[in-house]
XYZ file of C-alpha atoms in Angstrom:
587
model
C 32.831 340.728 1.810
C 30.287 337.950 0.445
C 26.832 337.958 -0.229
C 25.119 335.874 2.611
C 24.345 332.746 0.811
C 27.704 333.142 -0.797
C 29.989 332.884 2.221
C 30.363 329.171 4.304
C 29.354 328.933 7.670
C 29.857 326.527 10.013
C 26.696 325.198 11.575
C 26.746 323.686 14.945
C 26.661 320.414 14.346
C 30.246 320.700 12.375
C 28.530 320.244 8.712
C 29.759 323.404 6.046
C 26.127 324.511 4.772
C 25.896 327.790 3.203
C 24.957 330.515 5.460
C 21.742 331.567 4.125
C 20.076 328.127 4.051
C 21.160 327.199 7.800
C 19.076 330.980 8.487
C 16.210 329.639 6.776
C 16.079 326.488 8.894
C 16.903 328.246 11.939
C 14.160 331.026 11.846
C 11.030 328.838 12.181
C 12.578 327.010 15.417
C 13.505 330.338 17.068
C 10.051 331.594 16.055
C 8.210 328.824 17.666
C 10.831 329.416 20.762
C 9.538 332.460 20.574
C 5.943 332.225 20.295
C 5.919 329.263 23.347
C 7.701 332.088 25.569
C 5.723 335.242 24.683
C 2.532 332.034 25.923
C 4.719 331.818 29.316
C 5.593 335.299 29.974
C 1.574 335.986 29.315
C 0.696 332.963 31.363
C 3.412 333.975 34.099
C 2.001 337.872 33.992
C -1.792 336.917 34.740
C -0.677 334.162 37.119
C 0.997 337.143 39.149
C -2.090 339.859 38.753
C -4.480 337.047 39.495
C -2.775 335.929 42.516
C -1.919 339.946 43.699
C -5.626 340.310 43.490
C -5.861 336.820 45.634
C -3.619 338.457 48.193
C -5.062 341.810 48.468
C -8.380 340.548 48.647
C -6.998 338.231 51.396
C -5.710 340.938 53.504
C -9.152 342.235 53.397
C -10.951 339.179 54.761
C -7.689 338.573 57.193
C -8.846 342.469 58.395
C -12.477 341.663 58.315
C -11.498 338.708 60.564
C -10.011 340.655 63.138
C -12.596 343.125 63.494
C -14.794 340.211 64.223
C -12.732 339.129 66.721
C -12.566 342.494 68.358
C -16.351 342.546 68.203
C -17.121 339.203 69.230
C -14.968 340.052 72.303
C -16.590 343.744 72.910
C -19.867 341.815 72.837
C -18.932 339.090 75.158
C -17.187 341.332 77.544
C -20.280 343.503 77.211
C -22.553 340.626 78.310
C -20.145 339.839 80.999
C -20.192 343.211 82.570
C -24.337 342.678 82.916
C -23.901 339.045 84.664
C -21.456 339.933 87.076
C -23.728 343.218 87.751
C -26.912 341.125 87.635
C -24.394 338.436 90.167
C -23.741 340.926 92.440
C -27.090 342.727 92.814
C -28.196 338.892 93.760
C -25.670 338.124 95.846
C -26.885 341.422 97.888
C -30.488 340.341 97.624
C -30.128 336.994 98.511
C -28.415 338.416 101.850
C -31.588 340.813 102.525
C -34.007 338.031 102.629
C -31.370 336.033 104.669
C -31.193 338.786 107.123
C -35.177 338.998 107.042
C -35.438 335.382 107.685
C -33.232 335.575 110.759
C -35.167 338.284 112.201
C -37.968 336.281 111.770
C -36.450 333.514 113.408
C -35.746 335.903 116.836
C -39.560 337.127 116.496
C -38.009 341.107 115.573
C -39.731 341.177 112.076
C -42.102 343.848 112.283
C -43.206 346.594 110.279
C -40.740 349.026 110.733
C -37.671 346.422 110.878
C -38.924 345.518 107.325
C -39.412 349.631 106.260
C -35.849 350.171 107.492
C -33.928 346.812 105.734
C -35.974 348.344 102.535
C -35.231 351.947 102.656
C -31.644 351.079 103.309
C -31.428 348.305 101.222
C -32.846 350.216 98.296
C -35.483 347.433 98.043
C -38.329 347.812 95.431
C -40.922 345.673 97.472
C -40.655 343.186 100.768
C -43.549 340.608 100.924
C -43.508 337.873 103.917
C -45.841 335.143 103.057
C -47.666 332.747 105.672
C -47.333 328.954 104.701
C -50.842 329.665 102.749
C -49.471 332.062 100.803
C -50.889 335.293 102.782
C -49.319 337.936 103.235
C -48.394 338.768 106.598
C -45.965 341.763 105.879
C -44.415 343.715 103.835
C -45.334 345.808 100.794
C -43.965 348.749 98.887
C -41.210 351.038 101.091
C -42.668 354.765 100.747
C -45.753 354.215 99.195
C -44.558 352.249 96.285
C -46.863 350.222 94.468
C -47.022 346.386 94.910
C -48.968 343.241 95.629
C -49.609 340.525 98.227
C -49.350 336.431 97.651
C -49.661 334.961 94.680
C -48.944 336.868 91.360
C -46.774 339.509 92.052
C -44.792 339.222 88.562
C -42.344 337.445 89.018
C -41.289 336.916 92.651
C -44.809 335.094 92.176
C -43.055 331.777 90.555
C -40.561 331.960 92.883
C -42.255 332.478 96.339
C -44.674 329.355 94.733
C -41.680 326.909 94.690
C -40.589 328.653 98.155
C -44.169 327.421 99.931
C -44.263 324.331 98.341
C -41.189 323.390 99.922
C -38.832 322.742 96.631
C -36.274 324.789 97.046
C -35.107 326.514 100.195
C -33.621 329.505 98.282
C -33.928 331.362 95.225
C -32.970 334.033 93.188
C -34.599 334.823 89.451
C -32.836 336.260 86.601
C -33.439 340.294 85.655
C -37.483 340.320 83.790
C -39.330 342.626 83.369
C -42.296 344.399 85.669
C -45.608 342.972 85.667
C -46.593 346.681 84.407
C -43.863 346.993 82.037
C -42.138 350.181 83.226
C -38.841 348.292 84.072
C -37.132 345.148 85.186
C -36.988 343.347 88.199
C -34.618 341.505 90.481
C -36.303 338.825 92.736
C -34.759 336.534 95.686
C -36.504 334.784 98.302
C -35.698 332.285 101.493
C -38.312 329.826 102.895
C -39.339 330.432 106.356
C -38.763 328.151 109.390
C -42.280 327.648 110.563
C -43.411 328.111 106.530
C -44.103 330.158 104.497
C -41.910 332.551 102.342
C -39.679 335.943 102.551
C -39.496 337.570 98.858
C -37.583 340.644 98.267
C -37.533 342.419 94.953
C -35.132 345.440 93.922
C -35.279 347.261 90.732
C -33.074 346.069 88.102
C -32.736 348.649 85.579
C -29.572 349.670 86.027
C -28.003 345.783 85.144
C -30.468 345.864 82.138
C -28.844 348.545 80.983
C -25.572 347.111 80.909
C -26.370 344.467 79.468
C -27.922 345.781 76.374
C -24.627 346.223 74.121
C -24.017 350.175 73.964
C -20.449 349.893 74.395
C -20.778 347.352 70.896
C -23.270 350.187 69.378
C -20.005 352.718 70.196
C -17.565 350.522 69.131
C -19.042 350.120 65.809
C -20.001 353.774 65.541
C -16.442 354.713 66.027
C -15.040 351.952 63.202
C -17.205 353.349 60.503
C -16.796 356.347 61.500
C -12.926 356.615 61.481
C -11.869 353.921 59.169
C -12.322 355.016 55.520
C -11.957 351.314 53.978
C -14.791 350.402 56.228
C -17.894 351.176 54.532
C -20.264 349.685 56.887
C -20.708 347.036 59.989
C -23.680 345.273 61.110
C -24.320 343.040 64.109
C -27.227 341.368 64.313
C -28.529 339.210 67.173
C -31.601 337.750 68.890
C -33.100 340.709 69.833
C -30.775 342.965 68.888
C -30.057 344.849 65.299
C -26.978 347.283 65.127
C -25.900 348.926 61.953
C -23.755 351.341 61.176
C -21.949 353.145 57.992
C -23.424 353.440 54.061
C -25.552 350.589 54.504
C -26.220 348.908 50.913
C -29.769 348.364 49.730
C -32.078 345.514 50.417
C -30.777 342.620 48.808
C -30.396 338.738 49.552
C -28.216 338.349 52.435
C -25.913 335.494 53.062
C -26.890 333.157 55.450
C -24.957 332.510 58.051
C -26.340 329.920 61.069
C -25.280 329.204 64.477
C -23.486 325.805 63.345
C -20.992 327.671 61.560
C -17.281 327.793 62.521
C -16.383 331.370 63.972
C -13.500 331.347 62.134
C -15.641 331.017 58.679
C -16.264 333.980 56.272
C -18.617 334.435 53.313
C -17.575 336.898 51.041
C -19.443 338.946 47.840
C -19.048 341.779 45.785
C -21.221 345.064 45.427
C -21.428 348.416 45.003
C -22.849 350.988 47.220
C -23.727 354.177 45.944
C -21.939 353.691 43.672
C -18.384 352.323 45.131
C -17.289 348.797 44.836
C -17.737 346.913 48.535
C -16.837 343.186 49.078
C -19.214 341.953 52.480
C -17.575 339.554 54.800
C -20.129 337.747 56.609
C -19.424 335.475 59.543
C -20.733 334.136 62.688
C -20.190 335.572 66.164
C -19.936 333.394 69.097
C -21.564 334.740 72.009
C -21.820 332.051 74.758
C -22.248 328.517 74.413
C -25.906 329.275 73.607
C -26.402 332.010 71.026
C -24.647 333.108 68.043
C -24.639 336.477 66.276
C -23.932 337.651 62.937
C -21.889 340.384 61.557
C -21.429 342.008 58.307
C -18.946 344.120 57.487
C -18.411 345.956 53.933
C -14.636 346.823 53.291
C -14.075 349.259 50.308
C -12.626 347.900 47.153
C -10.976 351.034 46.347
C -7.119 350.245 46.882
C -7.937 346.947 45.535
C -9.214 348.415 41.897
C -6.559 351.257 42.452
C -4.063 348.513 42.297
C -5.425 346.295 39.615
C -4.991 349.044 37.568
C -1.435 349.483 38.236
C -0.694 345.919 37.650
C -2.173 345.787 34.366
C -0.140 348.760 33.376
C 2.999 347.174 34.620
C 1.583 343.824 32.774
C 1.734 346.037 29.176
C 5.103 347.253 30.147
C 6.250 343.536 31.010
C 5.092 342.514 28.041
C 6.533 345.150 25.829
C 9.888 343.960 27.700
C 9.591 340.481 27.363
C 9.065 340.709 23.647
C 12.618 342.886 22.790
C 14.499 340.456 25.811
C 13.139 337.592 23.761
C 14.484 338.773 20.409
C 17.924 339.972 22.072
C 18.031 336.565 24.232
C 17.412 334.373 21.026
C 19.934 336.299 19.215
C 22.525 335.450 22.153
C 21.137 332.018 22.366
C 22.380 331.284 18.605
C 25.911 332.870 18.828
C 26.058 330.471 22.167
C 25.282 327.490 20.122
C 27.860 328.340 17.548
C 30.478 328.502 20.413
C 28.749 325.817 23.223
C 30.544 322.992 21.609
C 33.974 324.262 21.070
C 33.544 325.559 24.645
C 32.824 321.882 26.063
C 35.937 320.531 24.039
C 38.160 323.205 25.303
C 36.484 322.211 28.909
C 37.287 318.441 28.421
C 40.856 319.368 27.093
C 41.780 321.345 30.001
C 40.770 318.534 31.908
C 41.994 315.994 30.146
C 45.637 317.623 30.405
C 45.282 318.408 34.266
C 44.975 314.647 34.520
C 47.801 313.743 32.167
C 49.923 316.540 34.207
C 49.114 314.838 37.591
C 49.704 311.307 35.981
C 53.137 312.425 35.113
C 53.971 313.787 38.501
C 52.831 310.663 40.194
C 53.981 308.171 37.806
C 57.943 310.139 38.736
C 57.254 310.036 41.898
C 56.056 305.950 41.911
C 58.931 305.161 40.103
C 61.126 307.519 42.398
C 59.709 305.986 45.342
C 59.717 302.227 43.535
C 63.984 302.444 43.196
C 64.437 303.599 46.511
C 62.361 300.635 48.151
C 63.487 297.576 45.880
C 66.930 297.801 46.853
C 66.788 297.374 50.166
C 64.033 295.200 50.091
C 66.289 292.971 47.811
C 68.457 292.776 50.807
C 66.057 291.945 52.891
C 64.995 289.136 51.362
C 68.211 287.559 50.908
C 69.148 287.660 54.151
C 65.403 286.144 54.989
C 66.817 283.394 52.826
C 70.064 283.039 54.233
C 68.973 283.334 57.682
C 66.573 279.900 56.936
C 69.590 278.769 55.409
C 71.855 278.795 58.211
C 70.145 278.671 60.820
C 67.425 276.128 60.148
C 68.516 273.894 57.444
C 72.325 273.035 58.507
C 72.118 274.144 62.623
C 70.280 271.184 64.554
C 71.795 271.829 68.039
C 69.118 274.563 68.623
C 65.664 273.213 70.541
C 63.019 272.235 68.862
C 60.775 275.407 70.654
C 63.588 277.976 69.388
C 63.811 276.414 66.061
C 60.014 276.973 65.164
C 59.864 280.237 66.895
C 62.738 281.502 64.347
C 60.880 280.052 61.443
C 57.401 281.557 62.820
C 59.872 285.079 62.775
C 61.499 284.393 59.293
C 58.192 283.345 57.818
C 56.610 286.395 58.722
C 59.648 288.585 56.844
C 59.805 286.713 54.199
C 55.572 287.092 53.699
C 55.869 290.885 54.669
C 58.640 291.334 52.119
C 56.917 289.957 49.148
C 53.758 292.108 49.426
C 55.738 295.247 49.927
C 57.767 294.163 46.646
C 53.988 293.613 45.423
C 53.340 297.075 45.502
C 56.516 298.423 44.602
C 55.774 296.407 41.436
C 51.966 298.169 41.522
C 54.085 301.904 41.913
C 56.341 300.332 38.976
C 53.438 299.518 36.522
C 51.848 302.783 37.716
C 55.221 304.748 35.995
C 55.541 303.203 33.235
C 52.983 303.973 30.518
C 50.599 300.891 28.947
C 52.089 300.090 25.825
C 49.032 299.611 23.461
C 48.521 296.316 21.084
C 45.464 298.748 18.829
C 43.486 296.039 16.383
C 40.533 296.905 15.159
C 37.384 295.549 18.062
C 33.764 295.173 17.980
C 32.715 297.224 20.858
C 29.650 295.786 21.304
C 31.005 292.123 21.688
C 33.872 293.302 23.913
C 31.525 295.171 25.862
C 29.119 292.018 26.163
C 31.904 289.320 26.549
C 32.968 291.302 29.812
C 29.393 292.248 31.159
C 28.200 288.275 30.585
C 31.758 287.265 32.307
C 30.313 289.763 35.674
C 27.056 288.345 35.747
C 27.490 285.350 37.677
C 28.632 288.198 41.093
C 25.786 290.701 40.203
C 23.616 287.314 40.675
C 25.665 286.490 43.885
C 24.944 290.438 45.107
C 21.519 290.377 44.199
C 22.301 293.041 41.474
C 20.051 293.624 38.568
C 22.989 293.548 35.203
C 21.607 295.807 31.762
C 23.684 295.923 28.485
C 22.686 298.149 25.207
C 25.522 298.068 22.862
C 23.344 298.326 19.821
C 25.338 301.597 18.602
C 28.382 300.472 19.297
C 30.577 300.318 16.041
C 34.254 299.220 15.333
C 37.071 300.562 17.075
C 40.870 300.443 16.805
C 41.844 299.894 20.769
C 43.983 297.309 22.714
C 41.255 294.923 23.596
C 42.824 293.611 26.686
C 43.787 297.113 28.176
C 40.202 298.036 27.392
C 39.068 295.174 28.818
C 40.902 295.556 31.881
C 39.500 299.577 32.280
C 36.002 298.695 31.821
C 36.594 295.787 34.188
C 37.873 298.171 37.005
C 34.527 300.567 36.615
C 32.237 298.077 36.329
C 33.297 295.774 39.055
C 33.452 299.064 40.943
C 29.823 299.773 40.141
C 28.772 296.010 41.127
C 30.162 296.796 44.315
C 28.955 300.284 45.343
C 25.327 298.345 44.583
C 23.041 297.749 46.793
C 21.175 294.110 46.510
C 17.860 294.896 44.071
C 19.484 298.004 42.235
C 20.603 298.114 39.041
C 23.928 298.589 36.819
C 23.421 299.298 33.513
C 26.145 299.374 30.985
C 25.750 301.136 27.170
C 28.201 301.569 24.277
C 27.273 303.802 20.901
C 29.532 305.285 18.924
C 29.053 308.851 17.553
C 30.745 310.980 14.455
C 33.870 311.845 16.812
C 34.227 309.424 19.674
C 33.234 306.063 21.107
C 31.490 306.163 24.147
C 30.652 303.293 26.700
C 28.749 304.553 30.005
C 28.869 302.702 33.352
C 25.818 303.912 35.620
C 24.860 302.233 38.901
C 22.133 303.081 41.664
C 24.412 302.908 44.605
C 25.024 305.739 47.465
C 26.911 308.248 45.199
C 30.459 309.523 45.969
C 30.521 312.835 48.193
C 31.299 316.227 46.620
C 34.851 316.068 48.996
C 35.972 313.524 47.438
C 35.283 313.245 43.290
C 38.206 315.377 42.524
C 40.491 312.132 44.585
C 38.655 309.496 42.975
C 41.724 309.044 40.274
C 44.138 309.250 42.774
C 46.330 306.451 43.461
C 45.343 304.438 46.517
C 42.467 306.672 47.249
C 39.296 304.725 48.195
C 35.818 304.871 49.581
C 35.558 301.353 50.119
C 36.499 299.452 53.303
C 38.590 296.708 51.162
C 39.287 298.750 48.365
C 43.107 299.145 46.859
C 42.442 302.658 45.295
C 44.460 301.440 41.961
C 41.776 300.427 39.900
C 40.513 304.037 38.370
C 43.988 305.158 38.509
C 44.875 302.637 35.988
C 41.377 302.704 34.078
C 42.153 306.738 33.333
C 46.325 305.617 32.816
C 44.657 303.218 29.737
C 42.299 305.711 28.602
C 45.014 308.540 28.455
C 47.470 306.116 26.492
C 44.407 305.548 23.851
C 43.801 309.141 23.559
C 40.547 309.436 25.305
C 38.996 310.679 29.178
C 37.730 309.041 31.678
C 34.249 311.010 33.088
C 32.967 310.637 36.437
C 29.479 312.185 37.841
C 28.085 311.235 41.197
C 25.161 312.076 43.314
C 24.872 311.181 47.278
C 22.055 308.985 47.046
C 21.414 308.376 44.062
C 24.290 306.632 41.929
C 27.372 306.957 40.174
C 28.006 307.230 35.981
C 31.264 306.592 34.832
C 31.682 307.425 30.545
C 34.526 306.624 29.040
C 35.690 308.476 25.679
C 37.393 306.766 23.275
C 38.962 308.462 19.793
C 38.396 307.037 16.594
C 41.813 307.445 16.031
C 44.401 306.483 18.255
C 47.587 308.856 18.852
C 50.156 307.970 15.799
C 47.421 307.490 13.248
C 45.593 304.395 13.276
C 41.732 304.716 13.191
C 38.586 303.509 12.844
């Protein structure tokens, strides 16, 4: 066996260089392949740990924003429960003064009336005002302390409005005592005669509610049983909660009551020592008030499973390099082989066609003897008929005379155009025979594209040549001419008005080539393996003959006839031309 810059090797271009030197030129290119991909594989690696961090942190905020949901609807539900207490009790108290002012009304308020509504009633304090503000009745049931007129906390504002005769009614929220040991409930009705009935009830109870201990639970119980929670804090107007291992004073995001609910503000920390990102976001209450909360969700999963990436990153990487070797070494034995693969391809193809050509051209000329025949009979007796009957008889009417020549007329038309296409099925069987000369391609290629202008001008088709690689070739010129015709009148056609056809023709080491591509609606999938069929057609007024005889001519020079479509976007038609013919002569 030879050395290796002994032996020849075959590069893939087709030129003999020795098989050492086509190495040396080949190693730099696959090393900057190489290089460029080890750049992408890094590039696609950190892309996919960057955006697995992206995700994982996103679950986190996705989980903070649920919580917040959950507590924004413990706290509203929370302050619901109080109003609909604070509603009810009154609702209640609003119907003991009513009550009081229709006793009043009968003349049956007295003293012990107004001791038994309170003790039963559970009221803190009854007062019945005069229309000058004294008081007439009333005071604390058993002994409880209380006032008279003006200034008894806050039933005072309200019994005020009461006398002067603004409101008939009223009922104050839950405050708290005048002596601070609890809160109050007020509700009073204006007398009849004047003056004012003002009951008050101890509130203490509806206070309670609606200070948020089921949200101090419910945050107690998610730091307390979820370990990625590290801590929660809910802060309001008058109202702090926190919960968990709270980090250490530091500057807190702000957050105000403009901001969506559906907002979060993030950061990163570490609390005692344990990485914590805090999700801060805003709280909607009531249409009023906002409140904040802050929860800190562990980053310990998170750095658990950076860690793993960038371990699986090495391995990747350590991968990627030996797959890029191996793939590079495949990738040059494919290159030997790609183009005597794509020869073999267009052979295969090329004889499929020639095979089905056969078959069809013995079957057209099958077909073609059968029909001429008879239609040679036909038409003689067409003849004959006018003969006899038209030209020497005259004792027929003049009505039945033109009716028979309407009916001979009409055979005789219908009989030439079938013996039109039995002369198509006969030209179709027989193969061209070639007159090869040695053409300029370009100029043959021009002549016809300038002699198509004038319709592409007509259609409102935009018409490109480029023949400046086109070189000699040894061809029939009119059979040529009459192929290229067929594709491109085909591609002026299939055209919309303002697209474009363009037509180029270079010549290479092997083969002339001359391209037909047009911007029209494409050719379905279905039906590109019928397109050479004869008297197949997707066009209303199409014959279906032209391409069959375009690939007939190509096959007779020795070349193929390609054809690649897209629905939508246009048609290109290549046709491949030897530079020699079959027999010999060449170019």
């Amino acid at each position: 066996m030879r050395g290796l810059t002994g032996r020849a090797w075959e590069a893939p271009g087709g030129t003999a260089v020795a098989r050492g030197s086509y190495l040396r030129r080949l190693v730099p290119t696959i090393a900057g392949i190489s290089s460029l991909t080890a750049f992408a594989i890094v590039g696609l690696v950190w892309y996919d740990y960057v955006s697995t961090r992206r995700e994982l942190l996103g679950l986190l905020r996705d989980e903070a924003v649920a919580l917040r949901e959950t507590v924004a609807a413990a706290a509203r539900s929370n302050r619901a429960a109080g109003a609909a207490a604070e509603g009810q009790l009154a609702a209640r108290l609003l119907d003991n003064a009513r009550f009081l002012r229709e006793l009043d009304r009968r003349g049956t308020l007295t003293e012990s009336a107004l001791a038994d509504v309170a003790e039963r009633s559970r009221l803190f304090r009854v007062h019945v005002l005069s229309a000058q503000g004294e008081r007439e009745a009333g005071g604390p049931p058993g002994g409880r302390r209380g006032g008279a007129g003006r200034g008894f906390g806050g039933g005072g504002v309200l019994a005020e409005r009461l006398l002067r005769g603004e409101e008939t009614e009223l009922v104050t929220d839950v405050h708290a005592s005048r002596g601070g040991q609890g809160e109050r409930l007020a509700a009073g009705v204006r007398r009849d005669g004047g003056g004012a009935i003002v009951v008050t009830v101890d509130a203490s109870v509806v206070a309670e509610l609606q200070r948020p201990a089921s949200l101090h639970a419910l945050l107690e119980d998610i730091t307390g049983s979820t370990a990625a929670i590290a801590y929660a804090v809910f802060e309001a107007r008058d109202v702090r909660l926190a919960h968990g291992d709270l980090p250490p004073p530091a500057a807190e995001l702000s957050v105000s009551a403009s901001t969506p609910a559906k907002a979060t503000s993030q950061r990163e920390l570490e609390v005692n020592g344990r990485p914590v990102i805090e999700f801060v976001g805003a709280v909607p209450l009531d249409e009023t008030e906002t409140a904040v909360l802050r929860l800190g969700m562990r980053l310990d999963g998170v750095r658990a499973a950076e860690g793993r990436m960038r371990y699986r990153m090495a391995t990747s990487m350590l991968a990627a390099t030996l797959l890029v070797g191996l793939s590079f070494g495949t990738l040059w034995w494919r290159e030997r082989y790609s183009a005597l693969s794509a020869r073999h391809a267009r052979a295969e193809e090329a004889l499929r066609r020639r095979d089905r050509l056969a078959a069809m051209g013995e079957l057209a000329a099958s077909v073609a003897h059968e029909v001429r025949n008879p239609l040679n009979a036909i038409a003689m007796s067409v003849k004959r008929l006018q003969r006899e009957f038209l030209e020497t008889r005259t004792n027929a009417s003049l009505e039945d005379r033109a009716e028979l020549g309407e009916l001979l007329s009409v055979m005789q038309a219908e009989t030439e155009r079938i013996n039109r296409t039995v002369q198509q099925f006969l030209d179709y069987a027989r193969s061209p025979r070639l007159n090869p000369q040695p053409t300029d391609l370009a100029t043959l290629v021009s002549g016809l594209v300038e002699s198509r202008r004038p319709l592409a001008e007509t259609r409102g088709v935009r018409l490109a040549t480029d023949v400046v690689r086109a070189g000699q070739a040894v061809v029939d010129p009119d059979q040529l001419r009459q192929a290229l015709d067929n594709v491109l009148r085909n591609a002026l056609e299939a055209t919309p008005t303002g697209g474009l056809v363009s037509v180029r023709a270079h010549s290479t080491a092997g083969e002339h080539h001359v391209e037909v591509r047009d911007t029209g609606q494409g050719i379905e999938p279905d039906k590109l393996a019928r397109v050479f069929d004869l008297y197949f057609t997707t066009k209303p007024e199409g014959t279906g003959v032209g391409l069959t005889l375009t690939q007939q001519i190509l096959t007779a020079h020795g070349g193929t006839v390609e054809l690649e479509s897209r629905p939508g976007v246009g048609t290109l038609v290549t046709l491949h031309l030897p530079k020699a013919l079959p027999g010999g002569d060449g170019a």
